[in-house]
Amino acid sequence: MRQPRRFLVLLTMAFGLMPALSVSAENPPEPDKMPDLTIEQFLQQLSTVPGVLHRKDPFVKSTPPYQSILDSWRSLNGEAGRPETDLERYEIKDYRVRAVLLGDIYNRALVGVPNATGSVMIVRENDRLGNRGGVITKIDRVGVTVVQKTKSRTGVVDNTTVVLPVGDQNAAGGGR
C-alpha cells in the first residue's frame, strides 16, 4: 500500500512542474534583443529590497576621515603604501616598556600598547614606534631609545631622541 501512495505523490509533483517547464522552454530571449543593463541594474532586479546597492556593506572596514592627511604625510616621508601597525598609532609618550630582553643575537623589549588592556608587543632595533615616524635605535638595560622627526613652528624638521625607561608609569623622558 505504501508503493502506490509514493507513486501518486511523485506523479502529482511531476504534473505540477510541467506547466512551469513548458513556459520557460517556449520562447527563450534572443541575445541581440536582450536589454543592455549595467551590473548594478541587473543586481537590483534580482534584489527584493529597493536601493540595496546604495547601502553600506557592514563587513567592509571603512577608512577614517583623516586617512588622506596621513597618506600625504607618509608620502612626504617616503613611506607611501606601508600599512600602519599598532606601534605607530599613538604618541611615543603613551607607550610603556614593560621589560627588556637582552640576548646574544639581538635585544628585544616588551612594549605595552596604549588603549589595549594587557596588550604587549615585542620590538627590536630598527622597528618603528610612535606616530611621528620614530625608529628604535637602541635597546639596553635602561630602556628603549627612539629617534623621531619633529617639526618646529618655524618649519624646521629635527630628529629628537626619546628614551622610554623600563617599567616607568610616568611620561617618557626625552632630549636631543
mmCIF file of N, CA and C in Angstrom, residues 13-127:
data_model
loop_
_atom_site.group_PDB
_atom_site.id
_atom_site.type_symbol
_atom_site.label_atom_id
_atom_site.label_comp_id
_atom_site.label_asym_id
_atom_site.label_seq_id
_atom_site.Cartn_x
_atom_site.Cartn_y
_atom_site.Cartn_z
ATOM 1 N N MET A 13 3.459 15.648 -8.323
ATOM 2 C CA MET A 13 4.551 16.627 -8.364
ATOM 3 C C MET A 13 5.031 16.835 -9.793
ATOM 4 N N ALA A 14 5.125 15.781 -10.560
ATOM 5 C CA ALA A 14 5.580 15.889 -11.948
ATOM 6 C C ALA A 14 4.591 16.697 -12.772
ATOM 7 N N PHE A 15 3.276 16.449 -12.596
ATOM 8 C CA PHE A 15 2.281 17.219 -13.336
ATOM 9 C C PHE A 15 2.257 18.678 -12.881
ATOM 10 N N GLY A 16 2.588 18.922 -11.646
ATOM 11 C CA GLY A 16 2.628 20.301 -11.160
ATOM 12 C C GLY A 16 3.790 21.082 -11.749
ATOM 13 N N LEU A 17 4.897 20.438 -12.045
ATOM 14 C CA LEU A 17 6.065 21.110 -12.607
ATOM 15 C C LEU A 17 6.000 21.257 -14.118
ATOM 16 N N MET A 18 5.174 20.493 -14.782
ATOM 17 C CA MET A 18 5.127 20.526 -16.247
ATOM 18 C C MET A 18 4.768 21.902 -16.798
ATOM 19 N N PRO A 19 3.772 22.623 -16.269
ATOM 20 C CA PRO A 19 3.480 23.946 -16.849
ATOM 21 C C PRO A 19 4.649 24.914 -16.679
ATOM 22 N N ALA A 20 5.341 24.859 -15.562
ATOM 23 C CA ALA A 20 6.473 25.761 -15.350
ATOM 24 C C ALA A 20 7.600 25.464 -16.320
ATOM 25 N N LEU A 21 7.851 24.208 -16.589
ATOM 26 C CA LEU A 21 8.915 23.842 -17.517
ATOM 27 C C LEU A 21 8.556 24.200 -18.948
ATOM 28 N N SER A 22 7.298 24.057 -19.313
ATOM 29 C CA SER A 22 6.906 24.350 -20.692
ATOM 30 C C SER A 22 6.937 25.846 -20.963
ATOM 31 N N VAL A 23 6.631 26.691 -19.988
ATOM 32 C CA VAL A 23 6.643 28.132 -20.190
ATOM 33 C C VAL A 23 8.066 28.623 -20.388
ATOM 34 N N SER A 24 9.008 28.107 -19.609
ATOM 35 C CA SER A 24 10.378 28.590 -19.718
ATOM 36 C C SER A 24 11.047 28.116 -20.996
ATOM 37 N N ALA A 25 10.605 27.011 -21.561
ATOM 38 C CA ALA A 25 11.242 26.479 -22.759
ATOM 39 C C ALA A 25 10.600 26.989 -24.041
ATOM 40 N N GLU A 26 9.467 27.711 -23.963
ATOM 41 C CA GLU A 26 8.766 28.134 -25.170
ATOM 42 C C GLU A 26 9.549 29.166 -25.967
ATOM 43 N N ASN A 27 9.777 30.331 -25.401
ATOM 44 C CA ASN A 27 10.409 31.415 -26.134
ATOM 45 C C ASN A 27 11.598 31.969 -25.346
ATOM 46 N N PRO A 28 12.772 31.418 -25.512
ATOM 47 C CA PRO A 28 13.923 31.999 -24.821
ATOM 48 C C PRO A 28 14.290 33.331 -25.475
ATOM 49 N N PRO A 29 14.754 34.313 -24.694
ATOM 50 C CA PRO A 29 15.100 35.608 -25.286
ATOM 51 C C PRO A 29 16.336 35.474 -26.177
ATOM 52 N N GLU A 30 16.292 36.182 -27.303
ATOM 53 C CA GLU A 30 17.419 36.155 -28.221
ATOM 54 C C GLU A 30 18.513 37.078 -27.689
ATOM 55 N N PRO A 31 19.777 36.723 -27.907
ATOM 56 C CA PRO A 31 20.870 37.535 -27.357
ATOM 57 C C PRO A 31 20.900 38.958 -27.883
ATOM 58 N N ASP A 32 20.493 39.187 -29.147
ATOM 59 C CA ASP A 32 20.542 40.549 -29.673
ATOM 60 C C ASP A 32 19.375 41.406 -29.196
ATOM 61 N N LYS A 33 18.313 40.801 -28.660
ATOM 62 C CA LYS A 33 17.159 41.544 -28.169
ATOM 63 C C LYS A 33 17.165 41.710 -26.657
ATOM 64 N N MET A 34 18.215 41.246 -25.982
ATOM 65 C CA MET A 34 18.290 41.389 -24.523
ATOM 66 C C MET A 34 18.600 42.842 -24.182
ATOM 67 N N PRO A 35 17.999 43.370 -23.132
ATOM 68 C CA PRO A 35 18.246 44.771 -22.782
ATOM 69 C C PRO A 35 19.680 44.967 -22.285
ATOM 70 N N ASP A 36 20.243 46.134 -22.587
ATOM 71 C CA ASP A 36 21.586 46.467 -22.115
ATOM 72 C C ASP A 36 21.476 47.034 -20.705
ATOM 73 N N LEU A 37 21.941 46.268 -19.749
ATOM 74 C CA LEU A 37 21.892 46.675 -18.350
ATOM 75 C C LEU A 37 23.303 46.702 -17.782
ATOM 76 N N THR A 38 23.519 47.631 -16.875
ATOM 77 C CA THR A 38 24.781 47.601 -16.139
ATOM 78 C C THR A 38 24.693 46.510 -15.081
ATOM 79 N N ILE A 39 25.816 46.190 -14.501
ATOM 80 C CA ILE A 39 25.836 45.150 -13.467
ATOM 81 C C ILE A 39 24.968 45.560 -12.283
ATOM 82 N N GLU A 40 25.035 46.845 -11.910
ATOM 83 C CA GLU A 40 24.246 47.322 -10.778
ATOM 84 C C GLU A 40 22.747 47.200 -11.043
ATOM 85 N N GLN A 41 22.330 47.539 -12.281
ATOM 86 C CA GLN A 41 20.907 47.447 -12.614
ATOM 87 C C GLN A 41 20.435 45.997 -12.619
ATOM 88 N N PHE A 42 21.274 45.099 -13.136
ATOM 89 C CA PHE A 42 20.920 43.687 -13.146
ATOM 90 C C PHE A 42 20.805 43.145 -11.728
ATOM 91 N N LEU A 43 21.752 43.497 -10.882
ATOM 92 C CA LEU A 43 21.699 43.032 -9.493
ATOM 93 C C LEU A 43 20.507 43.629 -8.752
ATOM 94 N N GLN A 44 20.135 44.872 -9.105
ATOM 95 C CA GLN A 44 18.984 45.491 -8.462
ATOM 96 C C GLN A 44 17.700 44.760 -8.834
ATOM 97 N N GLN A 45 17.616 44.224 -10.057
ATOM 98 C CA GLN A 45 16.442 43.454 -10.448
ATOM 99 C C GLN A 45 16.343 42.160 -9.651
ATOM 100 N N LEU A 46 17.483 41.585 -9.300
ATOM 101 C CA LEU A 46 17.480 40.349 -8.519
ATOM 102 C C LEU A 46 17.158 40.594 -7.052
ATOM 103 N N SER A 47 17.391 41.807 -6.584
ATOM 104 C CA SER A 47 17.211 42.118 -5.170
ATOM 105 C C SER A 47 15.742 42.343 -4.843
ATOM 106 N N THR A 48 15.360 41.963 -3.646
ATOM 107 C CA THR A 48 13.992 42.195 -3.191
ATOM 108 C C THR A 48 13.869 43.504 -2.431
ATOM 109 N N VAL A 49 14.984 44.084 -2.022
ATOM 110 C CA VAL A 49 14.976 45.343 -1.283
ATOM 111 C C VAL A 49 15.408 46.448 -2.237
ATOM 112 N N PRO A 50 14.568 47.465 -2.466
ATOM 113 C CA PRO A 50 14.964 48.531 -3.380
ATOM 114 C C PRO A 50 16.091 49.371 -2.780
ATOM 115 N N GLY A 51 17.026 49.746 -3.617
ATOM 116 C CA GLY A 51 18.123 50.592 -3.165
ATOM 117 C C GLY A 51 19.164 49.879 -2.335
ATOM 118 N N VAL A 52 19.211 48.559 -2.392
ATOM 119 C CA VAL A 52 20.133 47.825 -1.534
ATOM 120 C C VAL A 52 21.583 48.049 -1.947
ATOM 121 N N LEU A 53 21.809 48.402 -3.197
ATOM 122 C CA LEU A 53 23.176 48.600 -3.659
ATOM 123 C C LEU A 53 23.790 49.875 -3.110
ATOM 124 N N HIS A 54 22.974 50.788 -2.638
ATOM 125 C CA HIS A 54 23.491 52.056 -2.149
ATOM 126 C C HIS A 54 23.684 52.066 -0.641
ATOM 127 N N ARG A 55 23.511 50.936 -0.008
ATOM 128 C CA ARG A 55 23.727 50.853 1.435
ATOM 129 C C ARG A 55 25.166 50.474 1.720
ATOM 130 N N LYS A 56 25.636 50.821 2.909
ATOM 131 C CA LYS A 56 26.999 50.484 3.312
ATOM 132 C C LYS A 56 27.080 49.010 3.666
ATOM 133 N N ASP A 57 28.118 48.361 3.171
ATOM 134 C CA ASP A 57 28.349 46.959 3.492
ATOM 135 C C ASP A 57 28.910 46.881 4.911
ATOM 136 N N PRO A 58 28.242 46.205 5.845
ATOM 137 C CA PRO A 58 28.723 46.183 7.231
ATOM 138 C C PRO A 58 29.996 45.369 7.418
ATOM 139 N N PHE A 59 30.397 44.588 6.430
ATOM 140 C CA PHE A 59 31.579 43.753 6.574
ATOM 141 C C PHE A 59 32.831 44.384 5.979
ATOM 142 N N VAL A 60 32.694 45.546 5.352
ATOM 143 C CA VAL A 60 33.837 46.228 4.774
ATOM 144 C C VAL A 60 34.287 47.311 5.745
ATOM 145 N N LYS A 61 35.569 47.297 6.079
ATOM 146 C CA LYS A 61 36.097 48.288 7.009
ATOM 147 C C LYS A 61 36.216 49.628 6.290
ATOM 148 N N SER A 62 35.619 50.662 6.848
ATOM 149 C CA SER A 62 35.662 51.969 6.213
ATOM 150 C C SER A 62 36.954 52.684 6.595
ATOM 151 N N THR A 63 37.390 53.580 5.728
ATOM 152 C CA THR A 63 38.603 54.339 6.007
ATOM 153 C C THR A 63 38.248 55.532 6.882
ATOM 154 N N PRO A 64 39.124 55.904 7.798
ATOM 155 C CA PRO A 64 38.834 57.058 8.645
ATOM 156 C C PRO A 64 38.852 58.344 7.822
ATOM 157 N N PRO A 65 38.166 59.383 8.284
ATOM 158 C CA PRO A 65 38.080 60.616 7.503
ATOM 159 C C PRO A 65 39.415 61.331 7.358
ATOM 160 N N TYR A 66 40.355 61.071 8.235
ATOM 161 C CA TYR A 66 41.656 61.732 8.178
ATOM 162 C C TYR A 66 42.695 60.902 7.420
ATOM 163 N N GLN A 67 42.274 59.859 6.726
ATOM 164 C CA GLN A 67 43.213 58.966 6.041
ATOM 165 C C GLN A 67 44.002 59.703 4.964
ATOM 166 N N SER A 68 43.387 60.647 4.265
ATOM 167 C CA SER A 68 44.104 61.368 3.211
ATOM 168 C C SER A 68 45.238 62.203 3.787
ATOM 169 N N ILE A 69 45.045 62.753 4.983
ATOM 170 C CA ILE A 69 46.101 63.532 5.627
ATOM 171 C C ILE A 69 47.263 62.625 6.002
ATOM 172 N N LEU A 70 46.957 61.446 6.556
ATOM 173 C CA LEU A 70 48.016 60.501 6.907
ATOM 174 C C LEU A 70 48.771 60.032 5.672
ATOM 175 N N ASP A 71 48.055 59.778 4.584
ATOM 176 C CA ASP A 71 48.708 59.322 3.358
ATOM 177 C C ASP A 71 49.632 60.389 2.787
ATOM 178 N N SER A 72 49.206 61.648 2.832
ATOM 179 C CA SER A 72 50.061 62.714 2.316
ATOM 180 C C SER A 72 51.304 62.881 3.182
ATOM 181 N N TRP A 73 51.167 62.730 4.504
ATOM 182 C CA TRP A 73 52.325 62.834 5.392
ATOM 183 C C TRP A 73 53.296 61.688 5.129
ATOM 184 N N ARG A 74 52.757 60.482 4.923
ATOM 185 C CA ARG A 74 53.620 59.331 4.649
ATOM 186 C C ARG A 74 54.311 59.459 3.297
ATOM 187 N N SER A 75 53.633 60.021 2.310
ATOM 188 C CA SER A 75 54.270 60.166 1.004
ATOM 189 C C SER A 75 55.418 61.166 1.070
ATOM 190 N N LEU A 76 55.312 62.182 1.928
ATOM 191 C CA LEU A 76 56.412 63.123 2.100
ATOM 192 C C LEU A 76 57.621 62.447 2.732
ATOM 193 N N ASN A 77 57.391 61.494 3.608
ATOM 194 C CA ASN A 77 58.485 60.800 4.281
ATOM 195 C C ASN A 77 58.933 59.553 3.533
ATOM 196 N N GLY A 78 58.390 59.299 2.362
ATOM 197 C CA GLY A 78 58.792 58.136 1.583
ATOM 198 C C GLY A 78 58.232 56.830 2.109
ATOM 199 N N GLU A 79 57.098 56.881 2.790
ATOM 200 C CA GLU A 79 56.517 55.688 3.393
ATOM 201 C C GLU A 79 55.162 55.356 2.790
ATOM 202 N N ALA A 80 54.898 55.801 1.587
ATOM 203 C CA ALA A 80 53.578 55.584 0.991
ATOM 204 C C ALA A 80 53.342 54.104 0.735
ATOM 205 N N GLY A 81 52.130 53.658 1.017
ATOM 206 C CA GLY A 81 51.754 52.282 0.753
ATOM 207 C C GLY A 81 52.050 51.314 1.881
ATOM 208 N N ARG A 82 52.757 51.759 2.913
ATOM 209 C CA ARG A 82 53.085 50.869 4.017
ATOM 210 C C ARG A 82 51.951 50.914 5.030
ATOM 211 N N PRO A 83 51.428 49.767 5.468
ATOM 212 C CA PRO A 83 50.315 49.776 6.421
ATOM 213 C C PRO A 83 50.754 50.222 7.811
ATOM 214 N N GLU A 84 49.837 50.833 8.524
ATOM 215 C CA GLU A 84 50.111 51.302 9.881
ATOM 216 C C GLU A 84 49.882 50.164 10.865
ATOM 217 N N THR A 85 50.805 50.006 11.813
ATOM 218 C CA THR A 85 50.676 48.956 12.817
ATOM 219 C C THR A 85 50.221 49.567 14.137
ATOM 220 N N ASP A 86 49.968 48.720 15.142
ATOM 221 C CA ASP A 86 49.573 49.216 16.461
ATOM 222 C C ASP A 86 50.686 50.024 17.112
ATOM 223 N N LEU A 87 51.916 49.784 16.717
ATOM 224 C CA LEU A 87 53.041 50.517 17.294
ATOM 225 C C LEU A 87 53.208 51.901 16.679
ATOM 226 N N GLU A 88 52.421 52.236 15.670
ATOM 227 C CA GLU A 88 52.554 53.535 15.006
ATOM 228 C C GLU A 88 51.305 54.400 15.133
ATOM 229 N N ARG A 89 50.414 54.068 16.021
ATOM 230 C CA ARG A 89 49.149 54.812 16.107
ATOM 231 C C ARG A 89 49.144 55.907 17.158
ATOM 232 N N TYR A 90 49.986 55.819 18.159
ATOM 233 C CA TYR A 90 49.917 56.733 19.295
ATOM 234 C C TYR A 90 51.231 57.490 19.457
ATOM 235 N N GLU A 91 51.175 58.509 20.295
ATOM 236 C CA GLU A 91 52.383 59.259 20.642
ATOM 237 C C GLU A 91 53.361 58.342 21.369
ATOM 238 N N ILE A 92 54.633 58.645 21.272
ATOM 239 C CA ILE A 92 55.653 57.817 21.928
ATOM 240 C C ILE A 92 55.471 57.832 23.441
ATOM 241 N N LYS A 93 55.064 58.966 23.994
ATOM 242 C CA LYS A 93 54.930 59.056 25.456
ATOM 243 C C LYS A 93 53.835 58.136 26.004
ATOM 244 N N ASP A 94 52.925 57.657 25.133
ATOM 245 C CA ASP A 94 51.844 56.785 25.589
ATOM 246 C C ASP A 94 52.259 55.323 25.712
ATOM 247 N N TYR A 95 53.381 54.945 25.120
ATOM 248 C CA TYR A 95 53.843 53.555 25.192
ATOM 249 C C TYR A 95 54.629 53.337 26.476
ATOM 250 N N ARG A 96 54.547 52.132 27.017
ATOM 251 C CA ARG A 96 55.262 51.754 28.241
ATOM 252 C C ARG A 96 56.136 50.545 27.959
ATOM 253 N N VAL A 97 57.397 50.616 28.360
ATOM 254 C CA VAL A 97 58.299 49.476 28.225
ATOM 255 C C VAL A 97 58.126 48.622 29.467
ATOM 256 N N ARG A 98 57.602 47.425 29.293
ATOM 257 C CA ARG A 98 57.341 46.536 30.424
ATOM 258 C C ARG A 98 58.583 45.759 30.835
ATOM 259 N N ALA A 99 59.369 45.316 29.850
ATOM 260 C CA ALA A 99 60.569 44.526 30.151
ATOM 261 C C ALA A 99 61.531 44.617 28.978
ATOM 262 N N VAL A 100 62.802 44.364 29.272
ATOM 263 C CA VAL A 100 63.840 44.331 28.252
ATOM 264 C C VAL A 100 64.469 42.949 28.269
ATOM 265 N N LEU A 101 64.611 42.353 27.102
ATOM 266 C CA LEU A 101 65.227 41.033 26.977
ATOM 267 C C LEU A 101 66.554 41.196 26.249
ATOM 268 N N LEU A 102 67.651 41.039 26.974
ATOM 269 C CA LEU A 102 68.974 41.171 26.378
ATOM 270 C C LEU A 102 69.424 39.797 25.920
ATOM 271 N N GLY A 103 69.718 39.653 24.636
ATOM 272 C CA GLY A 103 70.068 38.348 24.093
ATOM 273 C C GLY A 103 71.371 38.376 23.334
ATOM 274 N N ASP A 104 71.772 37.206 22.845
ATOM 275 C CA ASP A 104 73.017 37.092 22.101
ATOM 276 C C ASP A 104 72.888 37.659 20.689
ATOM 277 N N ILE A 105 71.781 37.352 20.028
ATOM 278 C CA ILE A 105 71.623 37.774 18.636
ATOM 279 C C ILE A 105 71.181 39.238 18.566
ATOM 280 N N TYR A 106 70.082 39.559 19.206
ATOM 281 C CA TYR A 106 69.622 40.943 19.248
ATOM 282 C C TYR A 106 68.783 41.143 20.501
ATOM 283 N N ASN A 107 68.737 42.384 20.954
ATOM 284 C CA ASN A 107 67.959 42.731 22.141
ATOM 285 C C ASN A 107 66.516 42.982 21.740
ATOM 286 N N ARG A 108 65.626 42.637 22.653
ATOM 287 C CA ARG A 108 64.201 42.831 22.422
ATOM 288 C C ARG A 108 63.601 43.535 23.636
ATOM 289 N N ALA A 109 62.427 44.110 23.432
ATOM 290 C CA ALA A 109 61.718 44.766 24.527
ATOM 291 C C ALA A 109 60.234 44.462 24.409
ATOM 292 N N LEU A 110 59.575 44.374 25.555
ATOM 293 C CA LEU A 110 58.121 44.210 25.600
ATOM 294 C C LEU A 110 57.516 45.589 25.809
ATOM 295 N N VAL A 111 56.742 46.035 24.835
ATOM 296 C CA VAL A 111 56.159 47.375 24.874
ATOM 297 C C VAL A 111 54.653 47.242 25.001
ATOM 298 N N GLY A 112 54.081 47.915 26.020
ATOM 299 C CA GLY A 112 52.635 47.919 26.209
ATOM 300 C C GLY A 112 51.968 48.888 25.256
ATOM 301 N N VAL A 113 50.940 48.419 24.570
ATOM 302 C CA VAL A 113 50.216 49.243 23.602
ATOM 303 C C VAL A 113 49.139 50.033 24.338
ATOM 304 N N PRO A 114 49.042 51.347 24.132
ATOM 305 C CA PRO A 114 48.002 52.142 24.787
ATOM 306 C C PRO A 114 46.607 51.741 24.313
ATOM 307 N N ASN A 115 45.629 51.970 25.146
ATOM 308 C CA ASN A 115 44.212 51.709 24.843
ATOM 309 C C ASN A 115 43.924 50.259 24.505
ATOM 310 N N ALA A 116 44.787 49.354 24.892
ATOM 311 C CA ALA A 116 44.544 47.923 24.701
ATOM 312 C C ALA A 116 44.929 47.255 26.014
ATOM 313 N N THR A 117 43.956 46.832 26.776
ATOM 314 C CA THR A 117 44.197 46.295 28.104
ATOM 315 C C THR A 117 45.051 45.044 28.027
ATOM 316 N N GLY A 118 46.233 45.110 28.620
ATOM 317 C CA GLY A 118 47.113 43.955 28.693
ATOM 318 C C GLY A 118 47.800 43.590 27.396
ATOM 319 N N SER A 119 47.686 44.404 26.366
ATOM 320 C CA SER A 119 48.307 44.079 25.085
ATOM 321 C C SER A 119 49.771 44.493 25.100
ATOM 322 N N VAL A 120 50.642 43.529 24.816
ATOM 323 C CA VAL A 120 52.082 43.764 24.811
ATOM 324 C C VAL A 120 52.635 43.267 23.488
ATOM 325 N N MET A 121 53.559 44.045 22.905
ATOM 326 C CA MET A 121 54.187 43.642 21.644
ATOM 327 C C MET A 121 55.693 43.576 21.835
ATOM 328 N N ILE A 122 56.322 42.662 21.119
ATOM 329 C CA ILE A 122 57.772 42.518 21.171
ATOM 330 C C ILE A 122 58.370 43.369 20.055
ATOM 331 N N VAL A 123 59.331 44.225 20.420
ATOM 332 C CA VAL A 123 60.001 45.078 19.442
ATOM 333 C C VAL A 123 61.500 44.822 19.502
ATOM 334 N N ARG A 124 62.188 45.209 18.440
ATOM 335 C CA ARG A 124 63.649 45.132 18.405
ATOM 336 C C ARG A 124 64.164 46.370 17.695
ATOM 337 N N GLU A 125 65.470 46.501 17.596
ATOM 338 C CA GLU A 125 66.056 47.677 16.965
ATOM 339 C C GLU A 125 65.635 47.762 15.503
ATOM 340 N N ASN A 126 65.490 48.982 15.022
ATOM 341 C CA ASN A 126 65.049 49.334 13.661
ATOM 342 C C ASN A 126 63.554 49.121 13.439
ATOM 343 N N ASP A 127 62.789 48.759 14.468
ATOM 344 C CA ASP A 127 61.330 48.738 14.357
ATOM 345 C C ASP A 127 60.811 50.160 14.512
#
